[in-house]
């Protein structure tokens, strides 16, 4: 059998790692896995990343060392995926919207407004065919998907109350880069602005942007609520992360070590997804108690007005992400 250049590179990397791993005298030199992400340690993803580090180092007996770099301390949003592909970092936990620039636009379907009715439905969909189908879209990019981590539903904020679609008119709203989010905010009359997560606080504080969307845990840990007078607990869209690795690096690991890391990742994933709901509930309570930002909850009539205004995003999305992924998601949610 003739190996392709990609297969040969993977095999060679694997052989080199296996030789190093098996040599006497190398036992004290652990394989280092740099894991970069952009949120704080005391968020669901931050805590999950530290739990993975703890379990991975335990299960491998110290043969793997996990270096976690939170809060964009190693790479910012736009830099990190390229760094992963180049091998400068081995593991990331980006929001799924970050894969569109790679050509995997299908992931943006997860950003559709009012897609998931609750966390249980989200979990069911991502553990099924949808999650597996999406991860296959990354394989040709040299990326392997290991797990999906939940971070709950989005709220939206500004220095004025946002209760009806007309309230959004003319506001500059920060988005992470999702074209779906760009579209539904435009339907509300906003001017979406793409900014790195690490730049959002200062942009809100200085008026570079008027508002943003994110989950309660991210609002609290990044102190967004301290520079936004009003937050609408709208839960209009969901935020999820994908834990990914450099495929060549992962394939090159000794099989037993890889199995131990997979076990650690599975347990860290269960932990992260279990705490996500409570972490967001606790964060929301802390934001309320701070008195820095007034919380607003939509009435059924207000929620309906948002849904009607955002609904055209679904038709637009078919041309962006394709009808196939939307059909797969709808089938998964109906069964």
mmCIF file of C-alpha atoms in Angstrom, residues 142-316:
data_model
loop_
_atom_site.group_PDB
_atom_site.id
_atom_site.type_symbol
_atom_site.label_atom_id
_atom_site.label_comp_id
_atom_site.label_asym_id
_atom_site.label_seq_id
_atom_site.Cartn_x
_atom_site.Cartn_y
_atom_site.Cartn_z
ATOM 1 C CA UNK A 142 -5.898 18.427 10.180
ATOM 2 C CA UNK A 143 -8.185 18.791 13.212
ATOM 3 C CA UNK A 144 -9.786 16.079 15.335
ATOM 4 C CA UNK A 145 -12.836 16.839 17.453
ATOM 5 C CA UNK A 146 -12.787 15.235 20.901
ATOM 6 C CA UNK A 147 -15.847 16.648 22.682
ATOM 7 C CA UNK A 148 -18.535 19.310 22.833
ATOM 8 C CA UNK A 149 -18.681 21.423 25.971
ATOM 9 C CA UNK A 150 -21.818 23.285 26.969
ATOM 10 C CA UNK A 151 -21.859 26.906 28.111
ATOM 11 C CA UNK A 152 -25.558 27.637 28.094
ATOM 12 C CA UNK A 153 -27.696 30.273 26.446
ATOM 13 C CA UNK A 154 -26.887 33.838 25.444
ATOM 14 C CA UNK A 155 -28.096 37.019 27.098
ATOM 15 C CA UNK A 156 -27.756 40.418 25.432
ATOM 16 C CA UNK A 157 -26.749 43.732 26.989
ATOM 17 C CA UNK A 158 -26.553 47.470 26.383
ATOM 18 C CA UNK A 159 -26.715 50.746 28.269
ATOM 19 C CA UNK A 160 -30.418 50.937 27.471
ATOM 20 C CA UNK A 161 -33.125 48.291 28.030
ATOM 21 C CA UNK A 162 -33.516 45.846 25.146
ATOM 22 C CA UNK A 163 -37.067 44.568 25.307
ATOM 23 C CA UNK A 164 -38.465 44.925 21.789
ATOM 24 C CA UNK A 165 -36.755 44.674 18.382
ATOM 25 C CA UNK A 166 -37.022 48.457 17.936
ATOM 26 C CA UNK A 167 -34.780 48.931 20.988
ATOM 27 C CA UNK A 168 -31.824 47.488 19.054
ATOM 28 C CA UNK A 169 -31.975 50.031 16.249
ATOM 29 C CA UNK A 170 -28.522 51.444 15.432
ATOM 30 C CA UNK A 171 -26.637 49.695 18.248
ATOM 31 C CA UNK A 172 -23.133 48.362 17.624
ATOM 32 C CA UNK A 173 -23.235 44.834 19.064
ATOM 33 C CA UNK A 174 -20.107 42.718 19.505
ATOM 34 C CA UNK A 175 -20.280 39.220 18.028
ATOM 35 C CA UNK A 176 -17.667 36.461 17.995
ATOM 36 C CA UNK A 177 -17.659 36.103 14.217
ATOM 37 C CA UNK A 178 -20.674 33.918 13.452
ATOM 38 C CA UNK A 179 -22.408 34.975 10.249
ATOM 39 C CA UNK A 180 -25.643 33.639 11.727
ATOM 40 C CA UNK A 181 -25.346 35.984 14.709
ATOM 41 C CA UNK A 182 -24.413 38.774 12.325
ATOM 42 C CA UNK A 183 -27.614 38.111 10.415
ATOM 43 C CA UNK A 184 -30.051 37.927 13.336
ATOM 44 C CA UNK A 185 -28.663 41.101 14.873
ATOM 45 C CA UNK A 186 -29.010 42.857 11.522
ATOM 46 C CA UNK A 187 -32.642 41.743 11.453
ATOM 47 C CA UNK A 188 -33.020 43.587 14.771
ATOM 48 C CA UNK A 189 -31.509 46.750 13.257
ATOM 49 C CA UNK A 190 -28.049 46.402 14.826
ATOM 50 C CA UNK A 191 -24.584 46.929 13.402
ATOM 51 C CA UNK A 192 -22.666 43.759 14.375
ATOM 52 C CA UNK A 193 -18.958 44.159 15.212
ATOM 53 C CA UNK A 194 -16.473 41.280 15.325
ATOM 54 C CA UNK A 195 -14.029 41.595 18.227
ATOM 55 C CA UNK A 196 -11.719 39.165 19.991
ATOM 56 C CA UNK A 197 -13.139 38.043 23.326
ATOM 57 C CA UNK A 198 -10.168 39.547 25.169
ATOM 58 C CA UNK A 199 -11.024 42.993 23.769
ATOM 59 C CA UNK A 200 -14.725 43.091 24.652
ATOM 60 C CA UNK A 201 -14.553 44.604 28.145
ATOM 61 C CA UNK A 202 -12.550 47.625 27.040
ATOM 62 C CA UNK A 203 -14.711 48.047 23.933
ATOM 63 C CA UNK A 204 -17.838 48.134 26.101
ATOM 64 C CA UNK A 205 -16.217 50.446 28.625
ATOM 65 C CA UNK A 206 -15.067 52.962 26.012
ATOM 66 C CA UNK A 207 -18.135 52.803 23.777
ATOM 67 C CA UNK A 208 -16.387 51.186 20.805
ATOM 68 C CA UNK A 209 -19.386 48.856 20.905
ATOM 69 C CA UNK A 210 -22.734 49.461 22.600
ATOM 70 C CA UNK A 211 -23.450 45.923 23.711
ATOM 71 C CA UNK A 212 -22.763 42.243 23.315
ATOM 72 C CA UNK A 213 -24.223 38.779 23.712
ATOM 73 C CA UNK A 214 -22.822 36.059 25.938
ATOM 74 C CA UNK A 215 -23.665 33.614 28.694
ATOM 75 C CA UNK A 216 -24.091 34.603 32.364
ATOM 76 C CA UNK A 217 -20.809 32.968 33.448
ATOM 77 C CA UNK A 218 -18.854 34.911 30.843
ATOM 78 C CA UNK A 219 -20.624 38.188 31.724
ATOM 79 C CA UNK A 220 -19.654 37.723 35.359
ATOM 80 C CA UNK A 221 -16.079 36.495 35.034
ATOM 81 C CA UNK A 222 -15.173 39.079 32.382
ATOM 82 C CA UNK A 223 -16.999 41.815 34.366
ATOM 83 C CA UNK A 224 -19.090 42.827 31.348
ATOM 84 C CA UNK A 225 -21.977 43.521 33.722
ATOM 85 C CA UNK A 226 -19.922 46.294 35.344
ATOM 86 C CA UNK A 227 -19.851 48.298 32.101
ATOM 87 C CA UNK A 228 -23.382 47.537 30.863
ATOM 88 C CA UNK A 229 -26.376 49.096 32.621
ATOM 89 C CA UNK A 230 -28.946 46.631 31.260
ATOM 90 C CA UNK A 231 -28.919 42.893 30.528
ATOM 91 C CA UNK A 232 -31.832 41.061 28.921
ATOM 92 C CA UNK A 233 -31.987 37.414 29.995
ATOM 93 C CA UNK A 234 -33.243 36.464 26.548
ATOM 94 C CA UNK A 235 -31.570 33.091 26.037
ATOM 95 C CA UNK A 236 -32.097 33.620 22.309
ATOM 96 C CA UNK A 237 -29.201 31.426 21.116
ATOM 97 C CA UNK A 238 -26.865 28.786 22.504
ATOM 98 C CA UNK A 239 -23.096 28.866 23.099
ATOM 99 C CA UNK A 240 -21.095 25.677 22.872
ATOM 100 C CA UNK A 241 -17.429 24.874 22.526
ATOM 101 C CA UNK A 242 -15.608 22.086 20.713
ATOM 102 C CA UNK A 243 -12.489 20.628 22.292
ATOM 103 C CA UNK A 244 -10.148 19.891 19.389
ATOM 104 C CA UNK A 245 -6.611 18.605 18.847
ATOM 105 C CA UNK A 246 -4.033 18.613 16.089
ATOM 106 C CA UNK A 247 -4.812 15.350 14.243
ATOM 107 C CA UNK A 248 -1.189 14.518 13.422
ATOM 108 C CA UNK A 249 -0.097 15.049 17.017
ATOM 109 C CA UNK A 250 -2.962 12.923 18.371
ATOM 110 C CA UNK A 251 -2.390 10.072 15.900
ATOM 111 C CA UNK A 252 1.288 10.068 16.832
ATOM 112 C CA UNK A 253 0.691 9.423 20.512
ATOM 113 C CA UNK A 254 1.264 5.903 21.869
ATOM 114 C CA UNK A 255 -2.057 4.034 21.835
ATOM 115 C CA UNK A 256 -2.154 3.457 25.595
ATOM 116 C CA UNK A 257 -1.452 7.106 26.342
ATOM 117 C CA UNK A 258 -4.113 8.224 23.880
ATOM 118 C CA UNK A 259 -6.633 5.913 25.528
ATOM 119 C CA UNK A 260 -5.869 7.371 28.948
ATOM 120 C CA UNK A 261 -6.260 10.915 27.585
ATOM 121 C CA UNK A 262 -9.582 9.998 25.959
ATOM 122 C CA UNK A 263 -10.822 8.627 29.281
ATOM 123 C CA UNK A 264 -9.808 11.883 30.994
ATOM 124 C CA UNK A 265 -11.520 13.937 28.271
ATOM 125 C CA UNK A 266 -14.762 11.938 28.529
ATOM 126 C CA UNK A 267 -14.901 12.442 32.295
ATOM 127 C CA UNK A 268 -13.970 16.132 32.034
ATOM 128 C CA UNK A 269 -16.710 16.575 29.421
ATOM 129 C CA UNK A 270 -19.360 15.007 31.674
ATOM 130 C CA UNK A 271 -18.197 17.252 34.521
ATOM 131 C CA UNK A 272 -18.222 20.425 32.402
ATOM 132 C CA UNK A 273 -21.646 19.780 30.942
ATOM 133 C CA UNK A 274 -23.083 18.926 34.358
ATOM 134 C CA UNK A 275 -21.883 22.161 35.961
ATOM 135 C CA UNK A 276 -22.721 24.494 33.064
ATOM 136 C CA UNK A 277 -26.360 25.089 34.029
ATOM 137 C CA UNK A 278 -25.630 25.707 37.717
ATOM 138 C CA UNK A 279 -22.599 27.895 36.962
ATOM 139 C CA UNK A 280 -24.767 30.127 34.790
ATOM 140 C CA UNK A 281 -27.565 30.233 37.356
ATOM 141 C CA UNK A 282 -25.096 31.173 40.084
ATOM 142 C CA UNK A 283 -23.495 33.813 37.851
ATOM 143 C CA UNK A 284 -26.880 35.345 37.082
ATOM 144 C CA UNK A 285 -27.679 35.539 40.802
ATOM 145 C CA UNK A 286 -24.309 37.186 41.478
ATOM 146 C CA UNK A 287 -24.836 39.715 38.691
ATOM 147 C CA UNK A 288 -28.240 40.583 40.152
ATOM 148 C CA UNK A 289 -26.803 40.892 43.656
ATOM 149 C CA UNK A 290 -24.049 43.220 42.450
ATOM 150 C CA UNK A 291 -26.582 45.881 41.472
ATOM 151 C CA UNK A 292 -24.279 46.971 38.658
ATOM 152 C CA UNK A 293 -26.611 45.952 35.857
ATOM 153 C CA UNK A 294 -30.409 45.727 35.770
ATOM 154 C CA UNK A 295 -31.734 42.359 34.602
ATOM 155 C CA UNK A 296 -34.762 42.200 32.295
ATOM 156 C CA UNK A 297 -36.856 39.136 31.470
ATOM 157 C CA UNK A 298 -38.938 38.982 28.314
ATOM 158 C CA UNK A 299 -42.710 38.676 28.512
ATOM 159 C CA UNK A 300 -44.294 36.106 26.159
ATOM 160 C CA UNK A 301 -45.302 38.969 23.843
ATOM 161 C CA UNK A 302 -41.777 40.416 23.802
ATOM 162 C CA UNK A 303 -40.220 37.009 23.186
ATOM 163 C CA UNK A 304 -42.610 36.423 20.288
ATOM 164 C CA UNK A 305 -41.610 39.778 18.765
ATOM 165 C CA UNK A 306 -37.921 38.779 18.939
ATOM 166 C CA UNK A 307 -38.666 35.415 17.343
ATOM 167 C CA UNK A 308 -40.627 36.995 14.496
ATOM 168 C CA UNK A 309 -37.867 39.557 13.851
ATOM 169 C CA UNK A 310 -35.118 36.913 13.844
ATOM 170 C CA UNK A 311 -37.028 34.235 11.912
ATOM 171 C CA UNK A 312 -35.762 35.281 8.431
ATOM 172 C CA UNK A 313 -32.281 34.223 9.598
ATOM 173 C CA UNK A 314 -33.365 30.604 9.159
ATOM 174 C CA UNK A 315 -34.142 31.040 5.463
ATOM 175 C CA UNK A 316 -30.912 32.994 4.949
#
